[in-house]
Amino acid sequence: MLSIATAQTFQPNYEEANVGNYRLPEVLQTDKGKKITTSRKWEKSMRPKILAKFAEHVYGKFPGRTKDMHFTINSVDSTALGGKATRKQVTIFFTKAADSPSMDVLLYLPNQVKEPVPVFIGLNFYGNHSIQTDPGIQLSERWMNNNEPYKVVNNRATEGSRGAQASRWPVEEILARGYGLATAYYGDLEPDHTEGWKTGIRTTLQEELTIKPEEWGAISAWAWGLSRIMDYLETDKQVNAKQVAITGHSRIGKAALWAAANDQRFAMVISNDSGEGGTALARRNYGETLERINTSFPHWFVSKYKEYNTNVDQLPVDQHMLLALMAPRPLYVASAEDDQWADPRGEFLSAKHAEPVYELYGKKGLGTEQMPAIEQPVGEYIRYHIRTGKHDITLYDWQQFLTFADKHFKQVAKA
Ligand code: GCU
């Protein structure tokens, strides 16, 4: 592992010429060198093996739900956002204990749609109250990273934190297009710092889930929470649980991918600027590297991942294989021009190398060898864009995701 001093002086490579030569593990080739040629064989033998490799070498285990998990609907307001939305706030309790570990879910549903709606689901970085100024949203009382502009003081949100990340959550646009939105604070599952596991579900649920804290990383814990939101959505009659699109930005985009790899109830997968340990190919030396991410964020992955710090070529998987686990579900990968740290080209190539698995299902992927120009999305079942601007999730990104969902979910509805 890099020493702290080395990490501080880490010089990322941003020259395509210095990316280095690498050979990706073939997504459709077994360890014995046999080629997989049908979707049946992929599902029966190859897919489970790849999933198990990601669990062992990268993210750790992904347990099922707890036996005594239950939901409490705290509030339903059908006059939210000027009457446009129904706002529900639901707490998911993971055990039956009075002090059960829990997670607070915020759900907005569009009032103009009378039938069960498709829903976007994603975790947020600063509490449910940060996604909208809506005063009816319960203010999170959990630990969160201090942030002056967001008015997070002494690791707690304040009234001034409301709507701090509203630009990342265009709720009105999502609702106007007939979709619901479900979100929860990722820190409800595990506070995002190296000691966070001590108070997060990796510790508090270890007996319930019969899993030791070191058997999974924070990304897996966050991903697990996404599946629990899905458990709730399946019980909500106003939601079309067959049309849930899982989304996530950056580290939460990594978690979204891992959740969707394990849980195929998510019918569409969207990863925004998820970079290293997300969509970007690990073997490319560009921007953030495997060694660097393991040094800065040692709690995100299992300790075995660190064994590849200086020999990424030995890693039995690469991220295109994670993307292949989404097949045949529609997958959207988004990058940003100024987010070179996340390696946009590595994100594009990863999507590209996932295509053979989509082809087994007769589904067209990106349909191009070339990285597209700025703000020229490409692809059918795998879609990709790179927009102008920095590491962020913007209205432009959401508009593309909504259009992608319109295309695929309406096709399903018609079939
Ligand atoms: C850091 C980290 C990335 C991560 C990002 C984020 O930049 O190095 O891997 O995706 O934070 O979550 O915003």
CSV table of C-alpha atoms and ligand atoms in Angstrom, one decimal:
chain,number,residue,atom,x,y,z
A,1,MET,CA,0.0,0.0,0.0
A,2,LEU,CA,1.1,3.6,-0.6
A,3,SER,CA,2.3,5.4,2.4
A,4,ILE,CA,0.2,8.6,3.3
A,5,ALA,CA,3.1,10.7,2.1
A,6,THR,CA,3.2,8.9,-1.3
A,7,ALA,CA,-0.6,9.3,-1.6
A,8,GLN,CA,-0.3,13.0,-1.0
A,9,THR,CA,2.3,13.3,-3.8
A,10,PHE,CA,0.5,11.0,-6.1
A,11,GLN,CA,0.7,12.3,-9.7
A,12,PRO,CA,-2.1,11.0,-11.8
A,13,ASN,CA,-1.3,10.2,-15.4
A,14,TYR,CA,-3.4,12.2,-17.9
A,15,GLU,CA,-1.5,11.3,-21.0
A,16,GLU,CA,-3.2,8.7,-23.2
A,17,ALA,CA,0.3,7.7,-24.4
A,18,ASN,CA,1.2,6.7,-20.9
A,19,VAL,CA,-1.8,4.5,-20.1
A,20,GLY,CA,0.3,1.4,-20.6
A,21,ASN,CA,-0.4,-1.9,-22.3
A,22,TYR,CA,-2.9,-4.1,-20.7
A,23,ARG,CA,-4.9,-7.2,-21.5
A,24,LEU,CA,-8.4,-7.4,-20.3
A,25,PRO,CA,-9.8,-10.7,-19.0
A,26,GLU,CA,-12.2,-11.9,-21.6
A,27,VAL,CA,-15.8,-11.7,-20.4
A,28,LEU,CA,-17.0,-14.7,-22.4
A,29,GLN,CA,-14.0,-17.0,-21.8
A,30,THR,CA,-14.0,-19.4,-18.9
A,31,ASP,CA,-10.9,-19.9,-16.7
A,32,LYS,CA,-10.3,-23.1,-18.7
A,33,GLY,CA,-10.3,-21.1,-22.0
A,34,LYS,CA,-13.7,-22.2,-23.2
A,35,LYS,CA,-15.8,-19.7,-25.1
A,36,ILE,CA,-19.4,-19.0,-23.8
A,37,THR,CA,-21.7,-18.7,-26.8
A,38,THR,CA,-25.3,-18.6,-25.4
A,39,SER,CA,-27.1,-16.5,-22.9
A,40,ARG,CA,-28.2,-19.6,-21.1
A,41,LYS,CA,-24.6,-20.7,-20.5
A,42,TRP,CA,-23.7,-17.2,-19.5
A,43,GLU,CA,-26.5,-17.1,-16.9
A,44,LYS,CA,-25.9,-20.6,-15.6
A,45,SER,CA,-22.1,-20.7,-15.3
A,46,MET,CA,-20.2,-17.6,-16.3
A,47,ARG,CA,-22.3,-14.9,-14.7
A,48,PRO,CA,-22.3,-16.4,-11.2
A,49,LYS,CA,-18.6,-17.0,-11.4
A,50,ILE,CA,-17.8,-13.4,-12.4
A,51,LEU,CA,-20.1,-12.1,-9.7
A,52,ALA,CA,-18.4,-14.3,-7.1
A,53,LYS,CA,-15.0,-13.0,-8.3
A,54,PHE,CA,-16.1,-9.4,-7.7
A,55,ALA,CA,-17.3,-10.4,-4.3
A,56,GLU,CA,-14.1,-12.1,-3.4
A,57,HIS,CA,-11.5,-9.7,-4.8
A,58,VAL,CA,-13.2,-6.3,-4.9
A,59,TYR,CA,-16.4,-5.4,-3.0
A,60,GLY,CA,-17.0,-8.3,-0.6
A,61,LYS,CA,-20.2,-10.2,0.2
A,62,PHE,CA,-23.7,-9.0,-0.6
A,63,PRO,CA,-26.0,-10.6,2.0
A,64,GLY,CA,-29.8,-11.0,1.6
A,65,ARG,CA,-32.3,-9.1,3.6
A,66,THR,CA,-32.6,-9.4,7.4
A,67,LYS,CA,-35.3,-11.7,8.7
A,68,ASP,CA,-37.1,-9.1,10.7
A,69,MET,CA,-36.9,-6.1,8.4
A,70,HIS,CA,-40.0,-4.0,8.4
A,71,PHE,CA,-41.2,-0.7,7.2
A,72,THR,CA,-43.0,2.2,8.9
A,73,ILE,CA,-44.7,4.9,6.8
A,74,ASN,CA,-44.0,8.1,8.7
A,75,SER,CA,-45.8,10.5,6.5
A,76,VAL,CA,-47.8,10.7,3.2
A,77,ASP,CA,-48.5,14.2,1.8
A,78,SER,CA,-50.3,14.3,-1.5
A,79,THR,CA,-50.0,18.1,-1.7
A,80,ALA,CA,-46.2,18.2,-1.8
A,81,LEU,CA,-44.4,20.5,-4.3
A,82,GLY,CA,-47.4,22.7,-4.9
A,83,GLY,CA,-49.7,19.7,-5.4
A,84,LYS,CA,-47.6,18.1,-8.1
A,85,ALA,CA,-46.3,15.3,-5.9
A,86,THR,CA,-47.1,12.8,-3.2
A,87,ARG,CA,-44.3,12.7,-0.7
A,88,LYS,CA,-43.9,9.6,1.3
A,89,GLN,CA,-41.3,9.1,4.1
A,90,VAL,CA,-40.7,5.6,5.1
A,91,THR,CA,-38.3,4.1,7.7
A,92,ILE,CA,-36.9,0.7,6.9
A,93,PHE,CA,-36.0,-1.0,10.2
A,94,PHE,CA,-33.6,-3.8,9.8
A,95,THR,CA,-34.4,-5.7,13.0
A,96,LYS,CA,-37.2,-5.9,15.4
A,97,ALA,CA,-35.2,-4.4,18.3
A,98,ALA,CA,-36.5,-1.1,19.7
A,99,ASP,CA,-33.2,0.5,18.7
A,100,SER,CA,-33.0,-1.3,15.3
A,101,PRO,CA,-30.6,0.1,12.8
A,102,SER,CA,-32.6,1.8,10.2
A,103,MET,CA,-32.7,3.8,7.0
A,104,ASP,CA,-35.0,6.7,6.0
A,105,VAL,CA,-36.4,6.6,2.5
A,106,LEU,CA,-37.9,9.6,0.8
A,107,LEU,CA,-40.2,8.9,-2.1
A,108,TYR,CA,-41.8,11.4,-4.5
A,109,LEU,CA,-44.6,10.2,-6.8
A,110,PRO,CA,-46.1,12.3,-9.7
A,111,ASN,CA,-49.7,13.1,-8.9
A,112,GLN,CA,-50.7,13.4,-12.6
A,113,VAL,CA,-50.1,9.7,-13.2
A,114,LYS,CA,-52.8,7.4,-11.9
A,115,GLU,CA,-51.3,4.0,-12.6
A,116,PRO,CA,-48.2,2.6,-10.8
A,117,VAL,CA,-45.2,4.6,-11.9
A,118,PRO,CA,-41.6,3.7,-12.9
A,119,VAL,CA,-39.2,5.0,-10.3
A,120,PHE,CA,-35.6,6.2,-10.2
A,121,ILE,CA,-33.8,5.1,-7.1
A,122,GLY,CA,-30.5,6.4,-5.8
A,123,LEU,CA,-28.7,7.2,-2.6
A,124,ASN,CA,-27.7,10.7,-1.7
A,125,PHE,CA,-24.6,12.2,-0.1
A,126,TYR,CA,-26.0,14.7,2.4
A,127,GLY,CA,-29.4,13.5,3.7
A,128,ASN,CA,-32.8,13.4,2.1
A,129,HIS,CA,-33.4,17.0,3.0
A,130,SER,CA,-30.5,18.0,0.8
A,131,ILE,CA,-32.2,17.0,-2.4
A,132,GLN,CA,-35.0,19.6,-2.2
A,133,THR,CA,-35.9,22.7,-0.2
A,134,ASP,CA,-39.3,21.1,0.6
A,135,PRO,CA,-39.7,21.9,4.3
A,136,GLY,CA,-41.7,18.7,4.8
A,137,ILE,CA,-38.6,16.5,4.4
A,138,GLN,CA,-37.3,15.2,7.7
A,139,LEU,CA,-33.9,16.7,8.5
A,140,SER,CA,-31.3,13.9,8.8
A,141,GLU,CA,-29.7,13.7,12.3
A,142,ARG,CA,-27.0,11.3,11.2
A,143,TRP,CA,-23.3,11.8,11.0
A,144,MET,CA,-22.2,13.5,7.8
A,145,ASN,CA,-19.1,15.1,6.4
A,146,ASN,CA,-18.7,18.7,7.5
A,147,ASN,CA,-19.4,21.1,4.6
A,148,GLU,CA,-19.4,24.8,5.0
A,149,PRO,CA,-21.5,25.7,1.9
A,150,TYR,CA,-24.0,23.0,2.8
A,151,LYS,CA,-24.2,24.2,6.4
A,152,VAL,CA,-23.2,20.9,7.8
A,153,VAL,CA,-21.6,21.8,11.2
A,154,ASN,CA,-20.1,19.4,13.8
A,155,ASN,CA,-20.9,16.6,11.4
A,156,ARG,CA,-24.6,17.3,11.6
A,157,ALA,CA,-27.0,18.9,9.1
A,158,THR,CA,-28.7,22.1,10.0
A,159,GLU,CA,-31.9,23.8,8.7
A,160,GLY,CA,-29.6,25.7,6.3
A,161,SER,CA,-28.6,22.3,4.7
A,162,ARG,CA,-32.0,21.9,3.0
A,163,GLY,CA,-31.8,21.8,-0.7
A,164,ALA,CA,-28.0,21.9,-0.6
A,165,GLN,CA,-27.7,19.3,-3.4
A,166,ALA,CA,-30.9,20.2,-5.2
A,167,SER,CA,-29.1,20.8,-8.5
A,168,ARG,CA,-28.2,17.1,-8.6
A,169,TRP,CA,-31.9,16.0,-8.1
A,170,PRO,CA,-34.2,17.7,-10.7
A,171,VAL,CA,-37.2,16.4,-8.9
A,172,GLU,CA,-39.8,18.5,-10.7
A,173,GLU,CA,-38.5,17.4,-14.1
A,174,ILE,CA,-38.5,13.7,-13.1
A,175,LEU,CA,-42.0,14.0,-11.8
A,176,ALA,CA,-43.2,15.9,-14.8
A,177,ARG,CA,-42.0,13.1,-17.1
A,178,GLY,CA,-44.1,10.6,-15.1
A,179,TYR,CA,-41.5,9.0,-12.9
A,180,GLY,CA,-41.2,8.7,-9.2
A,181,LEU,CA,-38.0,9.1,-7.2
A,182,ALA,CA,-36.8,7.2,-4.2
A,183,THR,CA,-33.7,8.2,-2.2
A,184,ALA,CA,-32.0,7.7,1.1
A,185,TYR,CA,-28.9,9.0,2.8
A,186,TYR,CA,-25.9,6.6,2.2
A,187,GLY,CA,-24.6,7.4,5.7
A,188,ASP,CA,-27.7,5.7,7.2
A,189,LEU,CA,-26.0,2.5,6.1
A,190,GLU,CA,-22.4,3.4,6.9
A,191,PRO,CA,-20.8,6.7,7.6
A,192,ASP,CA,-18.2,7.4,4.9
A,193,HIS,CA,-14.9,7.4,6.7
A,194,THR,CA,-12.4,4.8,7.7
A,195,GLU,CA,-14.0,4.2,11.1
A,196,GLY,CA,-17.5,4.4,9.8
A,197,TRP,CA,-18.0,0.6,9.8
A,198,LYS,CA,-17.9,0.6,13.6
A,199,THR,CA,-21.3,2.4,13.8
A,200,GLY,CA,-22.7,1.3,10.4
A,201,ILE,CA,-24.6,-1.9,9.4
A,202,ARG,CA,-21.4,-3.9,8.9
A,203,THR,CA,-21.2,-3.9,12.7
A,204,THR,CA,-24.8,-3.4,13.9
A,205,LEU,CA,-26.2,-6.1,11.6
A,206,GLN,CA,-23.3,-8.6,11.8
A,207,GLU,CA,-25.3,-11.1,13.8
A,208,GLU,CA,-28.5,-10.7,11.9
A,209,LEU,CA,-26.7,-11.2,8.6
A,210,THR,CA,-24.1,-13.6,9.9
A,211,ILE,CA,-21.3,-11.8,8.3
A,212,LYS,CA,-18.2,-10.2,9.7
A,213,PRO,CA,-17.5,-6.5,9.1
A,214,GLU,CA,-14.4,-7.3,7.1
A,215,GLU,CA,-16.2,-9.6,4.8
A,216,TRP,CA,-17.7,-6.7,2.9
A,217,GLY,CA,-16.7,-3.1,2.3
A,218,ALA,CA,-18.6,0.2,2.5
A,219,ILE,CA,-19.6,0.1,-1.1
A,220,SER,CA,-21.3,-3.2,-0.6
A,221,ALA,CA,-23.1,-2.0,2.5
A,222,TRP,CA,-24.4,1.0,0.5
A,223,ALA,CA,-25.4,-1.3,-2.3
A,224,TRP,CA,-27.2,-3.6,0.1
A,225,GLY,CA,-29.3,-0.6,1.3
A,226,LEU,CA,-30.4,0.1,-2.3
A,227,SER,CA,-31.8,-3.4,-2.4
A,228,ARG,CA,-33.7,-2.8,0.8
A,229,ILE,CA,-35.3,0.3,-0.7
A,230,MET,CA,-36.3,-2.0,-3.6
A,231,ASP,CA,-37.8,-4.4,-1.0
A,232,TYR,CA,-40.0,-1.5,0.1
A,233,LEU,CA,-40.9,-0.4,-3.4
A,234,GLU,CA,-42.2,-3.8,-4.1
A,235,THR,CA,-44.8,-3.3,-1.4
A,236,ASP,CA,-45.9,0.1,-2.6
A,237,LYS,CA,-49.0,-0.2,-4.9
A,238,GLN,CA,-48.2,3.2,-6.4
A,239,VAL,CA,-44.9,2.0,-7.8
A,240,ASN,CA,-44.3,-0.2,-10.8
A,241,ALA,CA,-41.5,-2.3,-9.2
A,242,LYS,CA,-40.8,-3.9,-12.6
A,243,GLN,CA,-39.6,-0.6,-13.8
A,244,VAL,CA,-37.1,0.6,-11.3
A,245,ALA,CA,-34.0,2.3,-12.6
A,246,ILE,CA,-31.0,2.4,-10.2
A,247,THR,CA,-28.8,5.5,-10.4
A,248,GLY,CA,-25.8,6.8,-8.7
A,249,HIS,CA,-23.1,9.4,-9.0
A,250,SER,CA,-19.5,8.7,-8.3
A,251,ARG,CA,-18.9,6.5,-5.2
A,252,ILE,CA,-22.6,6.0,-5.1
A,253,GLY,CA,-22.5,5.1,-8.7
A,254,LYS,CA,-20.0,2.4,-7.8
A,255,ALA,CA,-22.5,1.2,-5.2
A,256,ALA,CA,-25.4,1.3,-7.7
A,257,LEU,CA,-23.5,-1.0,-10.1
A,258,TRP,CA,-22.7,-3.4,-7.4
A,259,ALA,CA,-26.3,-3.5,-6.2
A,260,ALA,CA,-27.6,-4.1,-9.7
A,261,ALA,CA,-25.0,-6.8,-10.3
A,262,ASN,CA,-26.3,-8.7,-7.3
A,263,ASP,CA,-30.0,-7.8,-7.6
A,264,GLN,CA,-31.6,-8.2,-10.9
A,265,ARG,CA,-34.9,-6.7,-9.8
A,266,PHE,CA,-33.4,-3.3,-10.9
A,267,ALA,CA,-34.6,-3.1,-14.5
A,268,MET,CA,-32.3,-0.4,-15.6
A,269,VAL,CA,-28.9,0.7,-14.5
A,270,ILE,CA,-27.4,4.2,-14.6
A,271,SER,CA,-23.9,5.0,-13.5
A,272,ASN,CA,-22.7,8.7,-13.6
A,273,ASP,CA,-19.0,9.6,-13.3
A,274,SER,CA,-18.4,6.5,-11.2
A,275,GLY,CA,-14.7,6.2,-12.3
A,276,GLU,CA,-12.2,3.9,-10.6
A,277,GLY,CA,-13.9,0.9,-8.9
A,278,GLY,CA,-17.1,1.8,-10.9
A,279,THR,CA,-17.2,1.9,-14.6
A,280,ALA,CA,-13.6,2.8,-15.5
A,281,LEU,CA,-11.2,0.0,-16.5
A,282,ALA,CA,-8.9,-0.6,-13.6
A,283,ARG,CA,-6.0,-1.7,-15.9
A,284,ARG,CA,-5.7,1.7,-17.5
A,285,ASN,CA,-3.3,3.9,-15.7
A,286,TYR,CA,-5.2,7.2,-16.1
A,287,GLY,CA,-6.5,9.5,-13.4
A,288,GLU,CA,-7.3,7.7,-10.2
A,289,THR,CA,-5.7,4.2,-9.9
A,290,LEU,CA,-6.5,1.1,-8.0
A,291,GLU,CA,-3.6,1.8,-5.6
A,292,ARG,CA,-4.7,5.3,-5.1
A,293,ILE,CA,-8.4,4.5,-4.3
A,294,ASN,CA,-7.3,1.8,-1.9
A,295,THR,CA,-5.1,4.3,-0.1
A,296,SER,CA,-7.5,7.2,0.1
A,297,PHE,CA,-10.6,5.0,0.8
A,298,PRO,CA,-9.5,1.8,2.3
A,299,HIS,CA,-12.9,1.1,3.8
A,300,TRP,CA,-14.7,1.0,0.4
A,301,PHE,CA,-13.4,-2.4,-0.7
A,302,VAL,CA,-12.3,-5.7,0.9
A,303,SER,CA,-8.7,-6.0,1.9
A,304,LYS,CA,-8.0,-8.5,-0.8
A,305,TYR,CA,-8.4,-5.7,-3.4
A,306,LYS,CA,-5.3,-4.1,-2.0
A,307,GLU,CA,-3.3,-7.1,-3.1
A,308,TYR,CA,-3.6,-5.7,-6.6
A,309,ASN,CA,-2.3,-2.2,-5.7
A,310,THR,CA,0.9,-2.7,-7.7
A,311,ASN,CA,-0.1,-5.5,-9.9
A,312,VAL,CA,-3.5,-4.8,-11.3
A,313,ASP,CA,-2.8,-7.2,-14.2
A,314,GLN,CA,-3.3,-10.0,-11.7
A,315,LEU,CA,-6.8,-8.9,-10.8
A,316,PRO,CA,-9.1,-11.7,-12.1
A,317,VAL,CA,-11.7,-9.2,-13.3
A,318,ASP,CA,-11.9,-5.8,-14.7
A,319,GLN,CA,-14.8,-3.3,-14.7
A,320,HIS,CA,-16.2,-4.2,-18.1
A,321,MET,CA,-17.1,-7.5,-16.5
A,322,LEU,CA,-19.1,-5.7,-13.8
A,323,LEU,CA,-21.0,-3.8,-16.6
A,324,ALA,CA,-21.6,-7.2,-18.4
A,325,LEU,CA,-23.4,-8.3,-15.3
A,326,MET,CA,-26.1,-5.7,-16.1
A,327,ALA,CA,-27.0,-7.5,-19.3
A,328,PRO,CA,-29.6,-7.7,-20.8
A,329,ARG,CA,-30.9,-4.7,-18.8
A,330,PRO,CA,-30.5,-1.3,-20.3
A,331,LEU,CA,-27.3,0.4,-19.0
A,332,TYR,CA,-26.4,4.0,-19.2
A,333,VAL,CA,-22.8,5.1,-18.5
A,334,ALA,CA,-22.1,8.9,-18.3
A,335,SER,CA,-18.9,10.8,-18.1
A,336,ALA,CA,-17.9,14.5,-17.9
A,337,GLU,CA,-15.2,16.2,-19.9
A,338,ASP,CA,-13.5,17.8,-16.9
A,339,ASP,CA,-13.7,14.7,-14.8
A,340,GLN,CA,-10.5,13.2,-16.0
A,341,TRP,CA,-9.9,11.8,-12.6
A,342,ALA,CA,-12.7,9.3,-13.4
A,343,ASP,CA,-11.1,8.4,-16.8
A,344,PRO,CA,-13.9,9.1,-19.3
A,345,ARG,CA,-12.2,7.0,-22.0
A,346,GLY,CA,-11.8,4.1,-19.5
A,347,GLU,CA,-15.5,4.4,-18.8
A,348,PHE,CA,-16.4,4.3,-22.4
A,349,LEU,CA,-14.1,1.4,-23.1
A,350,SER,CA,-15.5,-0.6,-20.2
A,351,ALA,CA,-19.0,-0.1,-21.7
A,352,LYS,CA,-17.6,-1.2,-25.1
A,353,HIS,CA,-16.1,-4.4,-23.7
A,354,ALA,CA,-19.3,-5.3,-22.0
A,355,GLU,CA,-21.1,-5.5,-25.4
A,356,PRO,CA,-20.4,-9.2,-26.2
A,357,VAL,CA,-22.7,-10.2,-23.4
A,358,TYR,CA,-25.5,-8.0,-24.6
A,359,GLU,CA,-25.0,-9.5,-28.0
A,360,LEU,CA,-25.7,-12.9,-26.6
A,361,TYR,CA,-29.2,-11.6,-25.9
A,362,GLY,CA,-29.4,-10.0,-29.4
A,363,LYS,CA,-29.2,-6.5,-27.8
A,364,LYS,CA,-27.2,-3.8,-29.5
A,365,GLY,CA,-24.8,-1.9,-27.3
A,366,LEU,CA,-23.0,1.3,-28.1
A,367,GLY,CA,-22.8,0.5,-31.8
A,368,THR,CA,-19.6,2.4,-32.3
A,369,GLU,CA,-15.9,1.9,-31.8
A,370,GLN,CA,-15.2,5.6,-31.3
A,371,MET,CA,-15.8,7.6,-28.3
A,372,PRO,CA,-18.5,10.0,-29.2
A,373,ALA,CA,-18.2,13.8,-29.3
A,374,ILE,CA,-19.2,15.9,-26.4
A,375,GLU,CA,-23.0,15.7,-25.7
A,376,GLN,CA,-23.7,13.3,-28.5
A,377,PRO,CA,-25.0,10.2,-26.7
A,378,VAL,CA,-24.6,6.9,-28.4
A,379,GLY,CA,-26.0,3.4,-28.1
A,380,GLU,CA,-29.1,1.4,-27.6
A,381,TYR,CA,-29.1,-1.1,-24.7
A,382,ILE,CA,-25.8,0.3,-23.5
A,383,ARG,CA,-25.8,4.1,-23.9
A,384,TYR,CA,-23.0,6.5,-23.2
A,385,HIS,CA,-22.4,10.2,-23.2
A,386,ILE,CA,-19.7,12.6,-22.2
A,387,ARG,CA,-20.9,16.1,-21.4
A,388,THR,CA,-19.0,19.4,-20.8
A,389,GLY,CA,-18.2,20.4,-17.2
A,390,LYS,CA,-16.9,18.9,-14.0
A,391,HIS,CA,-17.5,15.8,-11.8
A,392,ASP,CA,-21.2,16.2,-11.0
A,393,ILE,CA,-24.6,15.1,-12.0
A,394,THR,CA,-26.5,17.7,-13.8
A,395,LEU,CA,-29.8,18.4,-15.5
A,396,TYR,CA,-28.3,17.4,-18.8
A,397,ASP,CA,-27.3,14.0,-17.4
A,398,TRP,CA,-30.8,13.5,-16.0
A,399,GLN,CA,-32.5,14.5,-19.2
A,400,GLN,CA,-30.6,11.8,-21.1
A,401,PHE,CA,-31.4,9.2,-18.4
A,402,LEU,CA,-35.1,10.1,-18.6
A,403,THR,CA,-35.2,9.8,-22.4
A,404,PHE,CA,-33.4,6.5,-22.1
A,405,ALA,CA,-36.0,5.3,-19.6
A,406,ASP,CA,-38.8,6.5,-21.8
A,407,LYS,CA,-37.5,4.4,-24.6
A,408,HIS,CA,-36.9,1.2,-22.7
A,409,PHE,CA,-39.7,1.3,-20.2
A,410,LYS,CA,-42.4,2.3,-22.7
A,411,GLN,CA,-41.2,-0.5,-25.0
A,412,VAL,CA,-41.7,-3.0,-22.2
A,413,ALA,CA,-45.1,-1.6,-21.4
A,414,LYS,CA,-46.2,-2.0,-25.0
A,415,ALA,CA,-44.9,-5.5,-25.4
B,1,GCU,C1,-13.1,10.8,-5.0
B,1,GCU,C2,-12.7,9.4,-5.3
B,1,GCU,C3,-13.6,8.8,-6.5
B,1,GCU,C4,-15.0,9.0,-6.1
B,1,GCU,C5,-15.3,10.4,-5.8
B,1,GCU,C6,-16.7,10.8,-5.4
B,1,GCU,O1,-12.8,11.7,-6.1
B,1,GCU,O2,-11.4,9.4,-5.6
B,1,GCU,O3,-13.3,7.4,-6.6
B,1,GCU,O4,-15.8,8.5,-7.2
B,1,GCU,O5,-14.5,10.9,-4.8
B,1,GCU,O6,-17.4,9.9,-4.9
B,1,GCU,O7,-17.1,11.9,-5.6
